[in-house]
GROMACS .gro file of C-alpha atoms in nm:
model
  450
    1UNK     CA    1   0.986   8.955   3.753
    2UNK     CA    2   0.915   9.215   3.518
    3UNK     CA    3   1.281   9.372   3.542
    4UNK     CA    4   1.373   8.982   3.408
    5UNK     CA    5   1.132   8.953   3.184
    6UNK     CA    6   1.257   9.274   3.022
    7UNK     CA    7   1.611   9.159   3.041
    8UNK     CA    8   1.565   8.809   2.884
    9UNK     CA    9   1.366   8.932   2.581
   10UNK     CA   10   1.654   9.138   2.431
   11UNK     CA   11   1.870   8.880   2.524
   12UNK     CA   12   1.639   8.562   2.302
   13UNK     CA   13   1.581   8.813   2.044
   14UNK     CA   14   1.981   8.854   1.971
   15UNK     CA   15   2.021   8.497   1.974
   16UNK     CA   16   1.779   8.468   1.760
   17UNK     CA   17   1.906   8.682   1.541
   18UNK     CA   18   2.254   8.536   1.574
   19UNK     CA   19   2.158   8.202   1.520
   20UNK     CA   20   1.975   8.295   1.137
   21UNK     CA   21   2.326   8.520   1.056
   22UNK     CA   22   2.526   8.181   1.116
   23UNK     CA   23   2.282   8.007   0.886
   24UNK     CA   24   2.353   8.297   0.650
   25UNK     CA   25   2.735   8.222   0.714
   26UNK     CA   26   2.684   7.869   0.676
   27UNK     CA   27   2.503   7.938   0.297
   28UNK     CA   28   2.749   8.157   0.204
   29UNK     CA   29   2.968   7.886   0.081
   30UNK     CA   30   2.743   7.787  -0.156
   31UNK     CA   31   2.617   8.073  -0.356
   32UNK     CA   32   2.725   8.288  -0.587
   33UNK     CA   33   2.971   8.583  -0.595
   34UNK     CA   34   2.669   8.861  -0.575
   35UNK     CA   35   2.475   8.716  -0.327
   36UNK     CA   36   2.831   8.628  -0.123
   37UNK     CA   37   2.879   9.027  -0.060
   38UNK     CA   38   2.545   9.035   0.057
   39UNK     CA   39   2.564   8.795   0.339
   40UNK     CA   40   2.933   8.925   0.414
   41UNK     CA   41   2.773   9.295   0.508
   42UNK     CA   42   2.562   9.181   0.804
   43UNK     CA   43   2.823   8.946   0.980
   44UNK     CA   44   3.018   9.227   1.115
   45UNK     CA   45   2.730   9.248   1.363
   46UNK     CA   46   2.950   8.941   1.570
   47UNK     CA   47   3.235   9.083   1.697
   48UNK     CA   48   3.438   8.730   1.654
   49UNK     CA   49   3.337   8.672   1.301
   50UNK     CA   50   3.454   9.031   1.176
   51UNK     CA   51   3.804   8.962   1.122
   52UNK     CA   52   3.643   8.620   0.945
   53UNK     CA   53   3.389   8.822   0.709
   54UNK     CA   54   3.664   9.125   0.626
   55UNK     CA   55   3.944   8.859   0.497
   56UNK     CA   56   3.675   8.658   0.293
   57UNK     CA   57   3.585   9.020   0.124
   58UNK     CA   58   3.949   9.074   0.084
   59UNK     CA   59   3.934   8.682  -0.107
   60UNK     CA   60   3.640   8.758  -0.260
   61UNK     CA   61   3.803   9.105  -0.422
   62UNK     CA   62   4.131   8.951  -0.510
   63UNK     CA   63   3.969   8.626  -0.681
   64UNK     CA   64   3.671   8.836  -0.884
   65UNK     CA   65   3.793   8.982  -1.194
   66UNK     CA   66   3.873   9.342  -1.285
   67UNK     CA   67   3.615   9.360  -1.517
   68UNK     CA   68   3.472   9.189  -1.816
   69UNK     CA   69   3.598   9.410  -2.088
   70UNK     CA   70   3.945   9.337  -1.988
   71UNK     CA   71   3.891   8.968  -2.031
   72UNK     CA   72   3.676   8.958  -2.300
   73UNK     CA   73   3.938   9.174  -2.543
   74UNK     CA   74   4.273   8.968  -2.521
   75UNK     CA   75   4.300   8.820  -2.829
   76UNK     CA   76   4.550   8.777  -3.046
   77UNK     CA   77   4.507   9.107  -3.212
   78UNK     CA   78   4.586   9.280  -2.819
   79UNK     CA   79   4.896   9.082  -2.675
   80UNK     CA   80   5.193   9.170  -2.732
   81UNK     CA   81   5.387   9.081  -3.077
   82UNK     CA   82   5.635   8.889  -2.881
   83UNK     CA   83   5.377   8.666  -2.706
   84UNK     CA   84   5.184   8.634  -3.041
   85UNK     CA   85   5.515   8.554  -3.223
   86UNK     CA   86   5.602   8.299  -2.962
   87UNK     CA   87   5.282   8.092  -3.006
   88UNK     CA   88   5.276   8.099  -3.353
   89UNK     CA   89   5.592   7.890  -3.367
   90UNK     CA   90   5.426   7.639  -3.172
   91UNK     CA   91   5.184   7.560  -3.420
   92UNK     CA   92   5.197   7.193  -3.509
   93UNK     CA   93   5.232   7.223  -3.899
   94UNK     CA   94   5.270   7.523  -4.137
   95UNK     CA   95   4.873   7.423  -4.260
   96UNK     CA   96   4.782   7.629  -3.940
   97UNK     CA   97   4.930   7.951  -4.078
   98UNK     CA   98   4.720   7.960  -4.409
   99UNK     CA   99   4.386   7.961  -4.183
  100UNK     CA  100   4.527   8.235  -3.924
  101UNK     CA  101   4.627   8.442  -4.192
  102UNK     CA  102   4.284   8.465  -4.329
  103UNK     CA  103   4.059   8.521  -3.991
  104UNK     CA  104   4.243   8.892  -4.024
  105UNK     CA  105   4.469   9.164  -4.228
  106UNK     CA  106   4.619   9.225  -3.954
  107UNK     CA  107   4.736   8.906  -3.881
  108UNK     CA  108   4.781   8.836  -4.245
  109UNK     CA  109   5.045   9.127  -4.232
  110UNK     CA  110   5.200   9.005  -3.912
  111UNK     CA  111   5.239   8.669  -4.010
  112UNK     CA  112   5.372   8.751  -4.328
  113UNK     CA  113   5.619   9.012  -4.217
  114UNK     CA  114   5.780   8.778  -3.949
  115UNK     CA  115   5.738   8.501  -4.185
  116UNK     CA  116   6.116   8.366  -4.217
  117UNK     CA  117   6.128   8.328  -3.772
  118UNK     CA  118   5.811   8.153  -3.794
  119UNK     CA  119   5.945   7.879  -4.031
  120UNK     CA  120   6.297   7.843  -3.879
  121UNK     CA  121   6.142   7.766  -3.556
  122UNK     CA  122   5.900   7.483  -3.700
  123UNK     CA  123   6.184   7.385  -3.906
  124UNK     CA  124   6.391   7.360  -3.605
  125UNK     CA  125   6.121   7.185  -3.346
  126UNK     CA  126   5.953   6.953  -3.594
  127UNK     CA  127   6.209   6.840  -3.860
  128UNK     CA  128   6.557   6.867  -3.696
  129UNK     CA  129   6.674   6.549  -3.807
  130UNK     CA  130   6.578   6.599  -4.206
  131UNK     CA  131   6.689   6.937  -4.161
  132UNK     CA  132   7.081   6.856  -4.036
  133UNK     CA  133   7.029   6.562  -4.274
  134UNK     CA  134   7.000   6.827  -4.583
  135UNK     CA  135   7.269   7.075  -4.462
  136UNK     CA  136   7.030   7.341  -4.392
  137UNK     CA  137   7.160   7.702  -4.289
  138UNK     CA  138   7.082   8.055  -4.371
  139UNK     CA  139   7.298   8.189  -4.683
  140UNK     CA  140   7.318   8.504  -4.879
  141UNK     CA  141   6.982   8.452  -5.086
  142UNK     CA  142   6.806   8.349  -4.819
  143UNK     CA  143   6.648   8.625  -4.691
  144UNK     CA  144   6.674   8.490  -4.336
  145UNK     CA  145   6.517   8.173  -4.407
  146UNK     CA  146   6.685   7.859  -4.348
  147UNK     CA  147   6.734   7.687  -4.661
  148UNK     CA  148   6.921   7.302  -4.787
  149UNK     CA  149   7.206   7.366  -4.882
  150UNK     CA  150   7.324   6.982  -5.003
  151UNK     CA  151   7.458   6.895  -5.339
  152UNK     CA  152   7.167   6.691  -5.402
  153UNK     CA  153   6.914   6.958  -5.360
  154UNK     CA  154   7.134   7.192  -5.578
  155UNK     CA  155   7.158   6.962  -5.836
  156UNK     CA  156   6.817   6.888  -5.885
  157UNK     CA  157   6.742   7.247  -5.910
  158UNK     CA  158   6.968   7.284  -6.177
  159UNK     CA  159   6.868   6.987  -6.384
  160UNK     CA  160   6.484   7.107  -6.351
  161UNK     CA  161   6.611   7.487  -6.542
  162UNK     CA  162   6.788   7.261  -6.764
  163UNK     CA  163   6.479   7.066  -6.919
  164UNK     CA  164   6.309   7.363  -6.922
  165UNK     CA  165   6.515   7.528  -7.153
  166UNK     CA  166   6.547   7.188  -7.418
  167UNK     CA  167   6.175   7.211  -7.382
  168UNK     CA  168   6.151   7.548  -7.492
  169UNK     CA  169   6.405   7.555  -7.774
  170UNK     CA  170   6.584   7.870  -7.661
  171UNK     CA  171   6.900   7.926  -7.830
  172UNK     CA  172   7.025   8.206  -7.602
  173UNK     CA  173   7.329   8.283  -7.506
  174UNK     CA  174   7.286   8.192  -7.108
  175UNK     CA  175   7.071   7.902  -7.171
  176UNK     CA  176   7.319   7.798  -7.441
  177UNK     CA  177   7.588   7.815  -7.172
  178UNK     CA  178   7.432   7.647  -6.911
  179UNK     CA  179   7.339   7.357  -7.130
  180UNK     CA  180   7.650   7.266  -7.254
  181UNK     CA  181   7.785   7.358  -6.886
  182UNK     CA  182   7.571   7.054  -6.728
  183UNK     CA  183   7.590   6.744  -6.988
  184UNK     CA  184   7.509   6.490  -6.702
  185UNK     CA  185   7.251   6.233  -6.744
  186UNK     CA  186   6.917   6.235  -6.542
  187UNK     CA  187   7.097   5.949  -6.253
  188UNK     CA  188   7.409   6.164  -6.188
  189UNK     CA  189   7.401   6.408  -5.976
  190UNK     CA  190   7.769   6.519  -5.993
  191UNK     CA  191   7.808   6.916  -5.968
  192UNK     CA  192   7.993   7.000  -6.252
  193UNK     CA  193   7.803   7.364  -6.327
  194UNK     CA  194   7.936   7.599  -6.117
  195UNK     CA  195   7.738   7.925  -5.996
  196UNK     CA  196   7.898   8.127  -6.291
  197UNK     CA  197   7.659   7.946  -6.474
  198UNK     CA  198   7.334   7.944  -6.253
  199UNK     CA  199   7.419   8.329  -6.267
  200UNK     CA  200   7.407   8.308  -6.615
  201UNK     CA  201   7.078   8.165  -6.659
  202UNK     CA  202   6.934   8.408  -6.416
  203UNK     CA  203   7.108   8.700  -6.615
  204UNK     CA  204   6.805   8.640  -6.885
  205UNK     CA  205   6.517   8.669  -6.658
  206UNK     CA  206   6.535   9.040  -6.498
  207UNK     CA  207   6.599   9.145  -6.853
  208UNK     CA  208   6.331   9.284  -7.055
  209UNK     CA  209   6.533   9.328  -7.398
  210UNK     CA  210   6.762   9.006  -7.350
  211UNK     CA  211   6.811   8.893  -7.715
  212UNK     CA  212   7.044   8.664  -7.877
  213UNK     CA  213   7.271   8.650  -8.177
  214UNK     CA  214   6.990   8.585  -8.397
  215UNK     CA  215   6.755   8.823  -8.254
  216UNK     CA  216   6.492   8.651  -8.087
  217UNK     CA  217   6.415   8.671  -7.759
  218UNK     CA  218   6.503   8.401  -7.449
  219UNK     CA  219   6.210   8.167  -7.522
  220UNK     CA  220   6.282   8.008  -7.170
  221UNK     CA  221   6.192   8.311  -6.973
  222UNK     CA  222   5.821   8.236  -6.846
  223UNK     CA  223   5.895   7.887  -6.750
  224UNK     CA  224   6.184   7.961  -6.580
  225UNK     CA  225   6.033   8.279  -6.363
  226UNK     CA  226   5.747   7.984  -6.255
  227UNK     CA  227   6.030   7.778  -6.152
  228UNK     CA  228   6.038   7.694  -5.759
  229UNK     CA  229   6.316   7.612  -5.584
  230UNK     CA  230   6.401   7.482  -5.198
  231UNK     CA  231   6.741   7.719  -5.191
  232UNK     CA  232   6.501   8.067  -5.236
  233UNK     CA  233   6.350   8.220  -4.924
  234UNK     CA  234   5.960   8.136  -4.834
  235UNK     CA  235   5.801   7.797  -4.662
  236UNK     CA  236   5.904   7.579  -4.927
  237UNK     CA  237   6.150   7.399  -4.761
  238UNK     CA  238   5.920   7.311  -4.442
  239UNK     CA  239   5.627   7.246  -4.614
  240UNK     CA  240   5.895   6.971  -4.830
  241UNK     CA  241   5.998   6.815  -4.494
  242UNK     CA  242   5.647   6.813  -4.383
  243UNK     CA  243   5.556   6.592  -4.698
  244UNK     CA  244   5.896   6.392  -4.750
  245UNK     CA  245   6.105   6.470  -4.435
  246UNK     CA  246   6.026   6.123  -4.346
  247UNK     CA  247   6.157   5.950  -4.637
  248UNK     CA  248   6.467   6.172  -4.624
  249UNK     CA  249   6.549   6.006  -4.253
  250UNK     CA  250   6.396   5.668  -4.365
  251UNK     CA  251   6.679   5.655  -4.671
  252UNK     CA  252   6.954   5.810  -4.445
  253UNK     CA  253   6.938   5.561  -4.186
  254UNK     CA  254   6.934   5.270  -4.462
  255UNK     CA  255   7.236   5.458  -4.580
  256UNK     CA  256   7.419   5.484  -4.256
  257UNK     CA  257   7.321   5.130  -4.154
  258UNK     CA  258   7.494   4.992  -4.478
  259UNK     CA  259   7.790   5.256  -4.451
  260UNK     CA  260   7.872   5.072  -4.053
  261UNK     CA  261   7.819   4.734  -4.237
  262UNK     CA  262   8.063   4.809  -4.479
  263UNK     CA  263   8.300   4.942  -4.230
  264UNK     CA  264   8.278   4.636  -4.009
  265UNK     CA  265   8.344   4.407  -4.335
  266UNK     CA  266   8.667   4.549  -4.447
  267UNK     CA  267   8.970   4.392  -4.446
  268UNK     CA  268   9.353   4.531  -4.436
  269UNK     CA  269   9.374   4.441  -4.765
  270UNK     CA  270   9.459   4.771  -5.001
  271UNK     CA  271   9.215   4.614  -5.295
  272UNK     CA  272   8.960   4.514  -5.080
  273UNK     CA  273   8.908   4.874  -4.906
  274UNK     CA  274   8.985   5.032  -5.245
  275UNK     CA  275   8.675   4.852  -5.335
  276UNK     CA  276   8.505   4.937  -5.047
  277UNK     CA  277   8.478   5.284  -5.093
  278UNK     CA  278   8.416   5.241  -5.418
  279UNK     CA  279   8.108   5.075  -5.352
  280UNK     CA  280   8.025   5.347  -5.064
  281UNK     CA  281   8.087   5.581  -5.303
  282UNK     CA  282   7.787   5.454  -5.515
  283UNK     CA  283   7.545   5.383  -5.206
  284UNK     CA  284   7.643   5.801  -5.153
  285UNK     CA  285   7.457   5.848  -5.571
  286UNK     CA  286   7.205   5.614  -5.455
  287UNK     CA  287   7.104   5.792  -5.207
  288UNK     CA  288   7.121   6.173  -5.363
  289UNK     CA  289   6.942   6.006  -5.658
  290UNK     CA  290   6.668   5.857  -5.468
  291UNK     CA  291   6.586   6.179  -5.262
  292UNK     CA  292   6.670   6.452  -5.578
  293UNK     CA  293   6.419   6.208  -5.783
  294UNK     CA  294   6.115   6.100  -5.612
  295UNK     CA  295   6.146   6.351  -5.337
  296UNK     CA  296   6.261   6.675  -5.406
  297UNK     CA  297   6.225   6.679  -5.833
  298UNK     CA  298   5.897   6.569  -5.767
  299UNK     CA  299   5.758   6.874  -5.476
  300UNK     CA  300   5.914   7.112  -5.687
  301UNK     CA  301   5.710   7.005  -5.972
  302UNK     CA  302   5.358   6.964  -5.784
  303UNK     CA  303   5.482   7.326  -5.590
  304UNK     CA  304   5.471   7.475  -5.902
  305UNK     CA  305   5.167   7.362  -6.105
  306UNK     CA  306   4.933   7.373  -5.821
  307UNK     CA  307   5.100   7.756  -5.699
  308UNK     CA  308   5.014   7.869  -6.140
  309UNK     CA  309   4.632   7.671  -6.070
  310UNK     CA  310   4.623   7.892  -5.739
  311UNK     CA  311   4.708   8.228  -5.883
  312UNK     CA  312   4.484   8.193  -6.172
  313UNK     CA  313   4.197   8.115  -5.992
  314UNK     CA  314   4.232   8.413  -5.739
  315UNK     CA  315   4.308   8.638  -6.018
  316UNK     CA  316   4.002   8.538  -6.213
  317UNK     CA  317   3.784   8.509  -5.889
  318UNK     CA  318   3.882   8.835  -5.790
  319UNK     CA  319   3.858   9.050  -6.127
  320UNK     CA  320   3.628   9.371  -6.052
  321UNK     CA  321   3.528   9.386  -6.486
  322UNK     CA  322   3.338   9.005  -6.473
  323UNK     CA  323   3.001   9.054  -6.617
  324UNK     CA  324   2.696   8.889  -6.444
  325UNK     CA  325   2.693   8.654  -6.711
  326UNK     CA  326   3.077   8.573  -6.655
  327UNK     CA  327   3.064   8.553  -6.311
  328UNK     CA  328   2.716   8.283  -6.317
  329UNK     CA  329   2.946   8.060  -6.592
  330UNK     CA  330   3.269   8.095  -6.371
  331UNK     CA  331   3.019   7.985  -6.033
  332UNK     CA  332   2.849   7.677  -6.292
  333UNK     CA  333   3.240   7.561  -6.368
  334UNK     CA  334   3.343   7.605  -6.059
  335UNK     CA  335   3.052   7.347  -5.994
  336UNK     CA  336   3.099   7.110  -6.214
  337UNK     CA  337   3.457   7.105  -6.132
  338UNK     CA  338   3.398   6.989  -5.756
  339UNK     CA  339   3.144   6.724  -5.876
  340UNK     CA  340   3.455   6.605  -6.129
  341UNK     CA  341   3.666   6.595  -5.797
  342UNK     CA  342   3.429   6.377  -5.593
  343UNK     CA  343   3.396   6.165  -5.868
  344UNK     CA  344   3.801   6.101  -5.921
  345UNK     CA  345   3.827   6.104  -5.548
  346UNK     CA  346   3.564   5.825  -5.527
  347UNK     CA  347   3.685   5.633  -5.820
  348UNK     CA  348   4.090   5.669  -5.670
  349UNK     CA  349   3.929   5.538  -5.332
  350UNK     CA  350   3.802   5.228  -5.483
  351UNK     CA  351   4.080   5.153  -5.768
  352UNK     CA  352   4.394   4.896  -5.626
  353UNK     CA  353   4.720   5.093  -5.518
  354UNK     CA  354   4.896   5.194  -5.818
  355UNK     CA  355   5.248   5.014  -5.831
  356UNK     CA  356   5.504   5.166  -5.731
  357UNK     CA  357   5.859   5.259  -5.938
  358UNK     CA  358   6.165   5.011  -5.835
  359UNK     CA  359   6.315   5.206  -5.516
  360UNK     CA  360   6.052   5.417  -5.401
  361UNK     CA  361   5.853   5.369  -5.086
  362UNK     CA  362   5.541   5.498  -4.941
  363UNK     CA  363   5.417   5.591  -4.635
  364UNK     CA  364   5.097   5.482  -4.451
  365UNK     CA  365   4.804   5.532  -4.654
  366UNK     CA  366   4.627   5.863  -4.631
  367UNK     CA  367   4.332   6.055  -4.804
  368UNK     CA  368   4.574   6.220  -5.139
  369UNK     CA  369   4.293   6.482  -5.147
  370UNK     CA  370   4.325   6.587  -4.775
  371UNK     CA  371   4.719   6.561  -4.788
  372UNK     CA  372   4.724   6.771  -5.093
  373UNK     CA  373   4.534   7.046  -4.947
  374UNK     CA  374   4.697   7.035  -4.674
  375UNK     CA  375   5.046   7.099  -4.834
  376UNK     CA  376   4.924   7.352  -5.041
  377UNK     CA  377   4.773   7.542  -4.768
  378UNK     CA  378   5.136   7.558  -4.607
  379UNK     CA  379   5.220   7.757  -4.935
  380UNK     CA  380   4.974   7.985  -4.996
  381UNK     CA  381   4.992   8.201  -4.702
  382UNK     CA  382   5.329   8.337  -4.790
  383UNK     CA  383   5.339   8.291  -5.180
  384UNK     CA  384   4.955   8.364  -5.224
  385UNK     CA  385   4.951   8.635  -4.989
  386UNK     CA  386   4.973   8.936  -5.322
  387UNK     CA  387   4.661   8.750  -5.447
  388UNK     CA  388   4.459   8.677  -5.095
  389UNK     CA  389   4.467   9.018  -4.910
  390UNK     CA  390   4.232   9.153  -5.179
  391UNK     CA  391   4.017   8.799  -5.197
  392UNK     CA  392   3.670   8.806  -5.021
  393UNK     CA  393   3.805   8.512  -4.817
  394UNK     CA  394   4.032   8.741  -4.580
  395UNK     CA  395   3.775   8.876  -4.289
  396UNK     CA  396   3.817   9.202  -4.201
  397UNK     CA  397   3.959   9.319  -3.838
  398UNK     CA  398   3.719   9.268  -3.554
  399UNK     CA  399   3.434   9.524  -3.543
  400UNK     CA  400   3.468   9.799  -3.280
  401UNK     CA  401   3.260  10.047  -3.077
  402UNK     CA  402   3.179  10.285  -3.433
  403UNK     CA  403   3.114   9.998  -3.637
  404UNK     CA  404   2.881   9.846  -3.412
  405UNK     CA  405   2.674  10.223  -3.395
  406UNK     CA  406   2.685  10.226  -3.791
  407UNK     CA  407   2.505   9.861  -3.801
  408UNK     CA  408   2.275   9.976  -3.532
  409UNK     CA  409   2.186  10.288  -3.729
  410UNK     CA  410   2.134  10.089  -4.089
  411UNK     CA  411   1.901   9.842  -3.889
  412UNK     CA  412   1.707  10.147  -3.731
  413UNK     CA  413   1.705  10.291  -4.135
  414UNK     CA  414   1.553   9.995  -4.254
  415UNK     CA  415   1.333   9.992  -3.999
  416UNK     CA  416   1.219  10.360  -4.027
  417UNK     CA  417   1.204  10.277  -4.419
  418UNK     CA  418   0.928   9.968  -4.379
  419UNK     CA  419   0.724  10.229  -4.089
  420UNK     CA  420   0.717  10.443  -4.345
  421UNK     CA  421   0.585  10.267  -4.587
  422UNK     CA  422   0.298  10.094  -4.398
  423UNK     CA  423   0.220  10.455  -4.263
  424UNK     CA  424   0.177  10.554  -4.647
  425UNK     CA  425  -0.050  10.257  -4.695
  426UNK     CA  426  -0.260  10.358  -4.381
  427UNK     CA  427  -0.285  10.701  -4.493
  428UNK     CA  428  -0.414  10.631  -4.850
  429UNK     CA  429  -0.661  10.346  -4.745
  430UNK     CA  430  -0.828  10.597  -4.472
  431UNK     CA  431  -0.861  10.840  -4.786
  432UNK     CA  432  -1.008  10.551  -4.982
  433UNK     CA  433  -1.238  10.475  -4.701
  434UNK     CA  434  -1.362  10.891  -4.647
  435UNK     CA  435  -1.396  10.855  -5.012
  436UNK     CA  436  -1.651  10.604  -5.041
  437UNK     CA  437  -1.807  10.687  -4.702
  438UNK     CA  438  -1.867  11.081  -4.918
  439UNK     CA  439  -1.999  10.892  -5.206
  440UNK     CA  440  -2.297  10.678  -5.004
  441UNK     CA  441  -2.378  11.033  -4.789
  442UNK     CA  442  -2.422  11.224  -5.116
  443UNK     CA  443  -2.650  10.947  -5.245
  444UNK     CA  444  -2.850  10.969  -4.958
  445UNK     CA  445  -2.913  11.332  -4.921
  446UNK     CA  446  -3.011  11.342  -5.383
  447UNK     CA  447  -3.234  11.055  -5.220
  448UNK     CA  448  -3.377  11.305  -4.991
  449UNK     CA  449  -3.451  11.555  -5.229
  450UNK     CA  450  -3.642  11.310  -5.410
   0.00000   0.00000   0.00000
C-alpha cells in the first residue's frame, strides 16, 4: 500500500500540474505579446505541445516588430526620394504642396527642386481633358514643365504686354514695334505678331541701359517683368485648370456639339457649305474669345496682383531693421485688415449674386474667400519659395538626438538659475534672523549689568 501510495502521488501531482499549464495554454490567446513569451517557456514541459509552443514563438518573433525606433522614424524625411516623389504626385490638388513645403526646408527644397515632375503628373492625372484641349506639351522655354501651347493662350498673352505698354506711354523702340505689330481689337484673337516681335519686347527687360531715340528709358519695364504668363515654366498652368479647367471642357463640348450639328446639316450645295464653314469658322473665335477673356485674361490678372500683395507682405514681414514701434503698427494693420475681410466676406455672403456678363457661366457656388486661398496657395510654393524659406512660417527639420540634450540642458539652466536664487534668499534671511536674534542677546546681558 505504501509502495502505491508513493507511486500515485507523483503521478496526481503532474496532472495537476498539467492540467493548470493547459489553462495557461488556453489564456495565452488572450493576452498580450509580453505575457505570451511567458506562458510559451513552461509548455515545453509536455512533450506533445513542444513542437506547438516552439512554432507559436517562431509566430510570435516573425509578427513582433524589429524595434520601435525603426517604426517610429519613417517619415517622409527617411524614404527614399523615389517613394517620396511618387506620393507627392498623388496629391489631390497643387493646394497640398504649399502646406508640405512649409512643415520642412528640407522638403521645401525637395519639392521645389523636382517641382516641374510634380506638376506634369497632376496635370496629367487630374486635368487630361483641359490639358489635350489647350495643346499642352513641353517646349524650349519650358523648363520641363508642360505648358498650353494654343493660339488662344498665346494671344492673350500678347494682348495683356500690349495694354501694358499704352498704359505706360513708352515710346521705345520694342514696345513701339510690337504695338504697331498687333493692331487687333480686344475680340480677335488672330495671330498676326510673330515671335520676332515677342522677342522684341523681351529685348527691353534684361537691359539695364535700354534707351530710346529720345533718351528716356523703356517706361514699360516694371509692369512687364510682373507680367505672368501660362507659356513660362512654374504651376501656373495647373493651378489655371484647377480654377477654369472646367469651363475650358464645358465650352469645348458646346463647341464640338454644334461643330457635329453643323456637319449633319450641310447640304451638297457649294454655297451652302461655303457658308457653313464660314459660320464654323466664327463658333472657332467664339470659343478662343470666350476662354482668352473670362478665363485665361482674367487668372493672369488675379495671378499677378495677388503674387505683388504676396511678396510685399513677406518682404515687409520679414525685414530684420523694423523697429518695435514698426513692427506693433504693422501687427495693429495687419488687424484691422482681417476684421475689414470678415466684414466684406460677411457683407458678399448676404448681398444677391452679382449678374453675370452675356456669355459667361459659373460654376456651383462656393466660399470666393476659401477658393481664393486656395488657388493662391497652389502658387506660392514655387513662386514664393525666395521669400518663404527665410519666413518664420517654414518649421525647421525635425529635432534629433543633440537637439533634444541642448533643450534638456537649457531646462536644467533655468532650473539651476531659480535654485539659486531661492538659495540666496535663504541665505540672507538666516543672516537677518542671527542678526536680530544678536541684537535681543546683547540687550539682555546690558540688562544684566544693570
Amino acid at each position: 500500500m505504501l509502495h502505491r501510495q508513493r507511486s500515485t502521488r507523483p503521478l496526481r501531482h503532474h496532472n495537476t500540474f498539467s492540467d493548470i499549464l493547459e489553462v495557461f495554454h488556453l489564456t495565452w490567446e488572450t493576452k498580450t505579446v509580453a505575457k505570451n513569451t511567458e506562458y510559451i517557456k513552461l509548455l515545453p514541459l509536455h512533450s506533445s505541445d513542444s513542437s506547438r509552443s516552439s512554432s507559436q514563438d517562431m509566430s510570435l518573433s516573425s509578427s513582433s516588430p524589429v524595434s520601435p525606433t525603426c517604426s517610429s522614424s519613417r517619415t517622409l524625411l527617411t524614404i527614399p526620394p523615389e517613394l517620396l516623389l511618387q506620393i507627392l504626385t498623388h496629391l489631390p490638388s497643387s493646394s497640398s504642396l504649399h502646406a508640405l513645403s512649409l512643415t520642412s526646408r528640407t522638403l521645401n527644397t525637395f519639392v521645389h527642386t523636382h517641382a516641374a515632375t510634380i506638376t506634369n503628373s497632376l496635370v496629367s492625372f487630374h486635368h487630361p481633358k483641359s490639358s489635350q484641349i489647350l495643346k499642352a506639351h513641353h517646349t524650349e522655354n519650358s523648363a520641363g514643365f508642360i505648358v498650353p501651347t494654343h493660339p488662344l493662350v498665346l494671344a492673350e498673352e500678347r494682348r495683356i504686354q500690349r495694354d501694358k505698354i499704352l498704359a505706360s506711354g513708352c515710346h521705345c523702340l520694342p514696345c513701339r514695334l510690337m504695338l504697331h505689330a498687333g493692331t487687333s481689337s480686344s475680340s480677335d484673337l488672330s495671330l498676326r505678331s510673330s515671335s520676332e516681335h515677342d522677342g522684341l519686347v523681351g529685348a527691353c527687360l534684361p537691359a539695364q541701359s535700354m534707351v530710346s531715340t529720345r533718351g528716356n528709358e523703356c517706361k514699360a519695364r516694371a509692369a512687364l517683368e510682373k507680367t505672368v504668363k501660362l507659356t513660362e515654366p512654374g504651376p501656373q498652368f495647373l493651378v489655371f485648370l484647377e480654377r477654369y479647367g472646367w469651363e475650358v471642357e464645358a465650352r469645348w463640348d458646346i463647341f464640338v456639339k454644334q461643330q457635329h450639328q453643323t456637319v449633319k446639316e450641310e447640304e451638297e450645295d457649294v454655297e451652302e457649305t461655303r457658308a457653313g464653314d464660314n459660320g464654323e469658322e466664327q463658333k472657332k473665335k467664339t470659343f478662343d474669345f470666350m476662354i482668352g477673356n473670362y478665363c485665361v485674361r482674367r487668372f493672369l490678372e488675379d495671378t499677378e496682383k495677388e503674387l505683388t500683395n504676396f511678396s510685399t507682405a513677406t518682404k515687409k514681414a520679414i525685414s530684420p531693421t523694423l523697429t518695435i514701434k514698426e513692427r506693433l503698427r504693422a501687427k495693429m494693420n495687419k488687424h484691422h485688415q482681417e476684421k475689414r475681410e470678415k466684414r466684406r466676406g460677411a457683407e458678399a455672403a448676404s448681398r444677391p449674386p452679382a449678374a453675370r456678363m452675356f456669355g459667361e457661366i459659373e460654376k456651383t457656388p462656393t466660399t470666393t474667400a476659401v477658393e481664393r486661398d486656395s488657388w493662391m496657395k497652389g502658387l506660392t510654393w514655387y513662386h514664393g519659395s525666395k521669400y518663404i524659406l527665410d519666413h518664420e512660417q517654414v518649421m525647421a527639420d525635425p529635432v534629433t538626438g543633440s537637439d533634444e540634450t541642448m533643450k534638456t540642458k537649457s531646462k536644467q539652466k533655468t532650473r539651476n538659475c531659480i535654485g539659486g536664487v531661492k538659495r540666496g534668499m535663504r541665505r540672507v534671511g538666516s543672516r537677518i534672523g542671527s542678526m536680530f536674534r544678536r541684537l535681543r542677546c546683547v540687550g539682555d546681558f546690558q540688562s544684566l549689568d544693570d
